[in-house]
Short mmCIF file of C-alpha atoms and ligand atoms in Angstrom, two decimals:
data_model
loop_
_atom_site.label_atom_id
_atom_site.label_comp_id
_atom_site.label_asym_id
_atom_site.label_seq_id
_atom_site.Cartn_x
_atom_site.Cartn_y
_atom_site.Cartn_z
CA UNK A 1 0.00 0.00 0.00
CA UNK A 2 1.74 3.66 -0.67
CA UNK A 3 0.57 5.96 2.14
CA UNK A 4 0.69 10.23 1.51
CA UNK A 5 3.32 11.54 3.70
CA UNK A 6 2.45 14.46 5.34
CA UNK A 7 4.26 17.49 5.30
CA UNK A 8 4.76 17.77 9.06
CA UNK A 9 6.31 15.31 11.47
CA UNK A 10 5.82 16.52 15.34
CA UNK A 11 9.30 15.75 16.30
CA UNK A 12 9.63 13.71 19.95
CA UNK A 13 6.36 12.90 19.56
CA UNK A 14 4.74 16.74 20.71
CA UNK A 15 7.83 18.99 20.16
CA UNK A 16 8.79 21.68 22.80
CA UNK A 17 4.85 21.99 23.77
CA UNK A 18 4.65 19.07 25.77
CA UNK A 19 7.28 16.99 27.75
CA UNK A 20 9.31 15.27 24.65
CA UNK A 21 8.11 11.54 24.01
CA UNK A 22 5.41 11.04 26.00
CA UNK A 23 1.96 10.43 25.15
CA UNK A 24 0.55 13.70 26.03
CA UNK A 25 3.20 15.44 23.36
CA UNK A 26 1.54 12.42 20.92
CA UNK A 27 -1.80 13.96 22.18
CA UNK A 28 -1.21 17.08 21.67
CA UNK A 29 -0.15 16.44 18.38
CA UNK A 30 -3.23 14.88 17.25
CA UNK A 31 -5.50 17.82 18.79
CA UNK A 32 -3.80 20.33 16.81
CA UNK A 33 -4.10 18.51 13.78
CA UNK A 34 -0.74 16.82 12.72
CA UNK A 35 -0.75 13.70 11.02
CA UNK A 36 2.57 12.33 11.75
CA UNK A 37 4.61 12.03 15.03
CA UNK A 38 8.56 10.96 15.21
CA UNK A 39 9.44 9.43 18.55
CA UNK A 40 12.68 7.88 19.62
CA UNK A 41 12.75 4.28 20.92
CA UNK A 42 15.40 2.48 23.30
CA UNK A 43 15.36 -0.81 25.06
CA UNK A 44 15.36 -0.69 28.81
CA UNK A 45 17.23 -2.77 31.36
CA UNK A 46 15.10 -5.35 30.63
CA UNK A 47 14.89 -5.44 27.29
CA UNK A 48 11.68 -3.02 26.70
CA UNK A 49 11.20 -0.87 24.33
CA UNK A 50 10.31 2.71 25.63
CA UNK A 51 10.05 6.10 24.36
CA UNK A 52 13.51 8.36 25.17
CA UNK A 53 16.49 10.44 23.66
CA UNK A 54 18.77 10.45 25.78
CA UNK A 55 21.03 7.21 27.08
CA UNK A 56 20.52 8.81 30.41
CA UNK A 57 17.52 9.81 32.34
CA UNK A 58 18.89 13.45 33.78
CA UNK A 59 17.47 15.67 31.20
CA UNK A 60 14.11 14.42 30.81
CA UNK A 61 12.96 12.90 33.64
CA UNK A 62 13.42 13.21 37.40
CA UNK A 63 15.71 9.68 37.47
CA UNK A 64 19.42 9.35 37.02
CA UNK A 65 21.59 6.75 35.20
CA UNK A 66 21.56 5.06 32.03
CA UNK A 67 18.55 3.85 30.64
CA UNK A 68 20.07 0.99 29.33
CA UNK A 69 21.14 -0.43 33.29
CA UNK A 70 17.89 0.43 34.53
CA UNK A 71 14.78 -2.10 35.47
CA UNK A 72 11.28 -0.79 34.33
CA UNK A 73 10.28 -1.15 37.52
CA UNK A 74 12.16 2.06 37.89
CA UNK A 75 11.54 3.43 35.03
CA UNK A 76 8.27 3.41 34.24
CA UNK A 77 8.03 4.69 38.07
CA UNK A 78 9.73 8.12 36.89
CA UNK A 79 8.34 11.20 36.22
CA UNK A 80 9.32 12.27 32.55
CA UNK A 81 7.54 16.01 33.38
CA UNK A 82 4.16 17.39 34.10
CA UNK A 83 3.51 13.85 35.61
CA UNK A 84 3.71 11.98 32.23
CA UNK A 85 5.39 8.24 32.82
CA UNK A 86 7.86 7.32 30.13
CA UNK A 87 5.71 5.42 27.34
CA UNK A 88 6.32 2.11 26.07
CA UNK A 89 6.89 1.89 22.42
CA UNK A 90 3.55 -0.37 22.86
CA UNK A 91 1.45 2.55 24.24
CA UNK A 92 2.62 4.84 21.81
CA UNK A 93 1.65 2.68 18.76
CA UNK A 94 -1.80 2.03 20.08
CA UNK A 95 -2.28 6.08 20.19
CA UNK A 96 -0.71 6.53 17.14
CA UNK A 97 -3.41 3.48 15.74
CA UNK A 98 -6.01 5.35 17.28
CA UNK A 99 -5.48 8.64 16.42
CA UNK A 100 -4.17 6.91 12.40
CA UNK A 101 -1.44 8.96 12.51
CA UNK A 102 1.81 8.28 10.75
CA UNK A 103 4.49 7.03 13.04
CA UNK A 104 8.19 7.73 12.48
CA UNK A 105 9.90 5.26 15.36
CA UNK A 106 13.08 6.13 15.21
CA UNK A 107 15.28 3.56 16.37
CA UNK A 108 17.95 5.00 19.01
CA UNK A 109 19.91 2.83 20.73
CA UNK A 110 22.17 2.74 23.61
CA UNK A 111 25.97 2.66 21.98
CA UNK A 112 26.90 -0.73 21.44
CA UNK A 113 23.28 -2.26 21.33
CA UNK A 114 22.17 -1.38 18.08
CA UNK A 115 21.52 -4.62 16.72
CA UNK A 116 19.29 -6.25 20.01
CA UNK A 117 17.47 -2.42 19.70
CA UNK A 118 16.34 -3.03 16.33
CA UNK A 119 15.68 -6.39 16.65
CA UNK A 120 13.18 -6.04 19.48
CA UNK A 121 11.54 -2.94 17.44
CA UNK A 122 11.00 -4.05 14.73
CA UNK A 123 9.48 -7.38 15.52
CA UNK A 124 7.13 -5.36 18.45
CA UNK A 125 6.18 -2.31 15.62
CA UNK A 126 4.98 -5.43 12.99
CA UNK A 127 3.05 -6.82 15.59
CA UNK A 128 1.79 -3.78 17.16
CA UNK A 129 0.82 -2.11 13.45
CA UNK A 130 -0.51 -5.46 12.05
CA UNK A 131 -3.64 -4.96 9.93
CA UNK A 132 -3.28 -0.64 10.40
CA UNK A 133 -4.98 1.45 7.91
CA UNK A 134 -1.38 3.68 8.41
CA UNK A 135 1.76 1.67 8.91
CA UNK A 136 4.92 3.55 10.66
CA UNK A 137 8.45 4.65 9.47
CA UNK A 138 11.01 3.02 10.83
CA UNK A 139 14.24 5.45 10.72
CA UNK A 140 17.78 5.56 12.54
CA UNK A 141 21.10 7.03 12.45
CA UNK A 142 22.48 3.35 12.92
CA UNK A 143 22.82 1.47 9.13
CA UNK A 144 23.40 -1.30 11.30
CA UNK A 145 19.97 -1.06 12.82
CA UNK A 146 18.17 -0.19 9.92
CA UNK A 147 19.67 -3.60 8.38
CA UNK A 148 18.20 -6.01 10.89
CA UNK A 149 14.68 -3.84 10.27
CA UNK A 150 15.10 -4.70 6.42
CA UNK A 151 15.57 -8.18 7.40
CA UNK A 152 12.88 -8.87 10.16
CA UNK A 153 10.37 -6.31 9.24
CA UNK A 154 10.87 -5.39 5.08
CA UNK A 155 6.90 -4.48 5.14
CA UNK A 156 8.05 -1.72 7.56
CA UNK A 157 9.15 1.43 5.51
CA UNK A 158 12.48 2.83 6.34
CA UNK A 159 14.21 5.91 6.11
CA UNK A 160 17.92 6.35 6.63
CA UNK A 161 18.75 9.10 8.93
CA UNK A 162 22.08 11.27 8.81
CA UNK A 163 22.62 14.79 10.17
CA UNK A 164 24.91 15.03 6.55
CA UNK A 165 24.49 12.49 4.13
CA UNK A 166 28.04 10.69 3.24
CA UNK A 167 28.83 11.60 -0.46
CA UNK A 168 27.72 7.79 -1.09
CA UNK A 169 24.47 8.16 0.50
CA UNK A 170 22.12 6.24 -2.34
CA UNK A 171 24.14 3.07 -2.55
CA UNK A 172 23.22 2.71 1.60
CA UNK A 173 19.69 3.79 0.80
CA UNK A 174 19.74 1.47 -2.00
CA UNK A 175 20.93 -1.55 -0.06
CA UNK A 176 18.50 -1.03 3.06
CA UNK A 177 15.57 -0.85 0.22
CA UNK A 178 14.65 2.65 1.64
CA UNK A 179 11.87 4.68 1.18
CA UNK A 180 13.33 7.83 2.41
CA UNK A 181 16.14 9.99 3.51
CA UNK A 182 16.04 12.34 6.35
CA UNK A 183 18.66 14.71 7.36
CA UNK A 184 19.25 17.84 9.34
CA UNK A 185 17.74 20.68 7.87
CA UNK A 186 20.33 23.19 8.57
CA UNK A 187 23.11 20.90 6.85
CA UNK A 188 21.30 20.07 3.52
CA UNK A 189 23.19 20.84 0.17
CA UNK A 190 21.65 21.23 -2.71
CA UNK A 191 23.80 17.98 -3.68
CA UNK A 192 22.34 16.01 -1.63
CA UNK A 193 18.28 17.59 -2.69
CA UNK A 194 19.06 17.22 -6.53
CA UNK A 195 20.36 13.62 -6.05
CA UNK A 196 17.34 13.03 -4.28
CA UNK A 197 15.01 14.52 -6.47
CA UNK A 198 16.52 12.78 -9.35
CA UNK A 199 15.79 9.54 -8.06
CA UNK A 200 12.58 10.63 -6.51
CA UNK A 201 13.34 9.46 -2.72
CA UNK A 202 11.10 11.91 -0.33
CA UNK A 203 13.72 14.18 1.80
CA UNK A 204 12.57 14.82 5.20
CA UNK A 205 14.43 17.76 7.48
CA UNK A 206 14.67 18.17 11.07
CA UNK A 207 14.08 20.37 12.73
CA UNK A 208 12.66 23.38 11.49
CA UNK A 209 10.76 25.99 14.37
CA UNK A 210 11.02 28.87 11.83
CA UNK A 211 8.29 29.60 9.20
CA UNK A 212 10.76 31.49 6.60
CA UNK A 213 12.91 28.57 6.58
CA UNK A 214 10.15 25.87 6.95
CA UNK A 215 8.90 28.03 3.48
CA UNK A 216 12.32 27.90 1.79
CA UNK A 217 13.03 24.34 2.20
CA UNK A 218 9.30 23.68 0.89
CA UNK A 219 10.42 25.90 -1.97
CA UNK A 220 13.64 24.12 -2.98
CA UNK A 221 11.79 20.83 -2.83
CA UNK A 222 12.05 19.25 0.89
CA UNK A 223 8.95 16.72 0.80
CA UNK A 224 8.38 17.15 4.39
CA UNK A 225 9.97 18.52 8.16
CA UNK A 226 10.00 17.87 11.41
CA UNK A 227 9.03 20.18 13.87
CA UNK A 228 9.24 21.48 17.79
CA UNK A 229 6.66 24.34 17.29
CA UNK A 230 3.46 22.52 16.83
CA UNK A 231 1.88 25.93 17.02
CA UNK A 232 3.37 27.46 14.67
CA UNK A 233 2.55 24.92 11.66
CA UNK A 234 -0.88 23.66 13.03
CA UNK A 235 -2.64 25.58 10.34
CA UNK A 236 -0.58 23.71 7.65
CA UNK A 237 -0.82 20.12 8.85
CA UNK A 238 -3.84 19.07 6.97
CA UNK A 239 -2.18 19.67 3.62
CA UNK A 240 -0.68 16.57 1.97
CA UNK A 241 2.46 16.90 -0.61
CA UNK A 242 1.54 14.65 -3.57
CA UNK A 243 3.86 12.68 -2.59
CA UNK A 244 4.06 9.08 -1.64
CA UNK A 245 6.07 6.98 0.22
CA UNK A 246 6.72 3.36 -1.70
CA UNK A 247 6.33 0.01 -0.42
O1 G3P B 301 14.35 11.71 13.28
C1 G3P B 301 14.69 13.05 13.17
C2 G3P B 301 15.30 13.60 14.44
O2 G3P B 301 14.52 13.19 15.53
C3 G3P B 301 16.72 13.19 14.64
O3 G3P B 301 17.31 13.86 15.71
O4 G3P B 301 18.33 13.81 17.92
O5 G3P B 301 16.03 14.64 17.67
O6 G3P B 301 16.49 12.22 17.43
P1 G3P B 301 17.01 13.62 17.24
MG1 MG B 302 14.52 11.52 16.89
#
């Protein structure tokens, strides 16, 4: 099935508006009318998969330590701000589900575990999104990740991730049988655009809180962005690029 990508991702599921990856930021997101959340996933102590950036719990949340060493009985204890709990990747798809938004899990592992990280995501997001009208993007900034998601979960879309694309950057698109590539807004080249234009794979920026630039990287051909200011871009969330994303 090829699904329209919207032109707006809520980045960290509701931006700066809410406490970053939690499901009232996915909430929030919904009410003002996006149609696509990204949301970064690591395992836990125990092997879960939750919703966090960081490797450690300082910035975010009122724990300390590495998420990575620490049991969900402690984490999902933790307050990760306005009384949110840290989500589970599970709770977050079955908002996403029933809200049908577009899900970009982006899979962000500790260092050193990127291969049991994507393994356990992408087996949980094809169960989790089985039979769904809208089926998620997985993306990463690990190739190594994004292999073992081509290899247990091809169904699952996937967009490489790089703040600058390496001069090579289609043959490891190519090879991971992507659908998109997403890179930091501020670093993009008009290289890297026309190459992508050329071989019509849907570039997707983060992240853009400024409406001048949000409108200049429209008008040089960015398919869609990321964004912390859900406010400022509510009004524009309903539009749809005529684009699609294969698979
Ligand atoms: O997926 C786009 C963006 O989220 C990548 O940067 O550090 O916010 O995960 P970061
Ligand atoms: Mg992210």
């Amino acid at each position: 099935m090829s699904v329209p990508l919207p032109r707006w991702l809520a980045h960290r599921g509701g931006g700066s508006l809410a406490p970053e990856n939690t499901l009232a930021g996915i909430r929030l997101a919904a009410r003002l009318g996006y149609r696509a959340v990204e949301f970064d996933v690591m395992l836990s102590g125990d092997g879960t998969p939750l919703l966090i950036h960081d490797e450690t719990l300082e910035r975010t949340t009122n724990g300390t330590g590495r998420v990575g060493e620490t049991s969900d009985a402690r984490l999902f204890s933790l307050d990760a701000g306005n009384g949110e709990r840290l989500p589970r990747l599970s709770e977050a798809a079955a908002l996403c589900r029933a809200y049908g938004l577009l899900a970009n899990v982006e899979i962000k592992p500790s260092s050193g575990c990127e291969v049991p990280t994507a393994e356990v995501v992408a087996r949980q997001c094809a169960l989790l999104w089985q039979g769904a009208a809208v089926q998620p993007v997985l993306s990463s900034f690990s190739l190594a990740a994004l292999e073992v998601a081509r290899d247990l979960a091809p169904q699952i879309r996937r967009g490489v991730l790089w703040e600058t694309p390496p001069a090579d950057w289609p043959r490891d698109v190519e090879r991971l049988r992507a659908s998109s590539l997403h890179c930091s807004a501020a670093r993009l080249s008009d290289e890297v655009l026309g190459e992508a234009q050329a071989r019509g794979i849907p570039l997707l920026c983060y992240t853009v809180n400024a409406p001048d630039v949000a409108a200049g990287l429209f008008g040089r051909g960015v398919s869609a962005l990321f964004t912390d200011r859900l406010d400022l871009f509510a009004a524009e969330t309903g539009a749809y690029k005529a684009l699609h994303l294969g698979g």
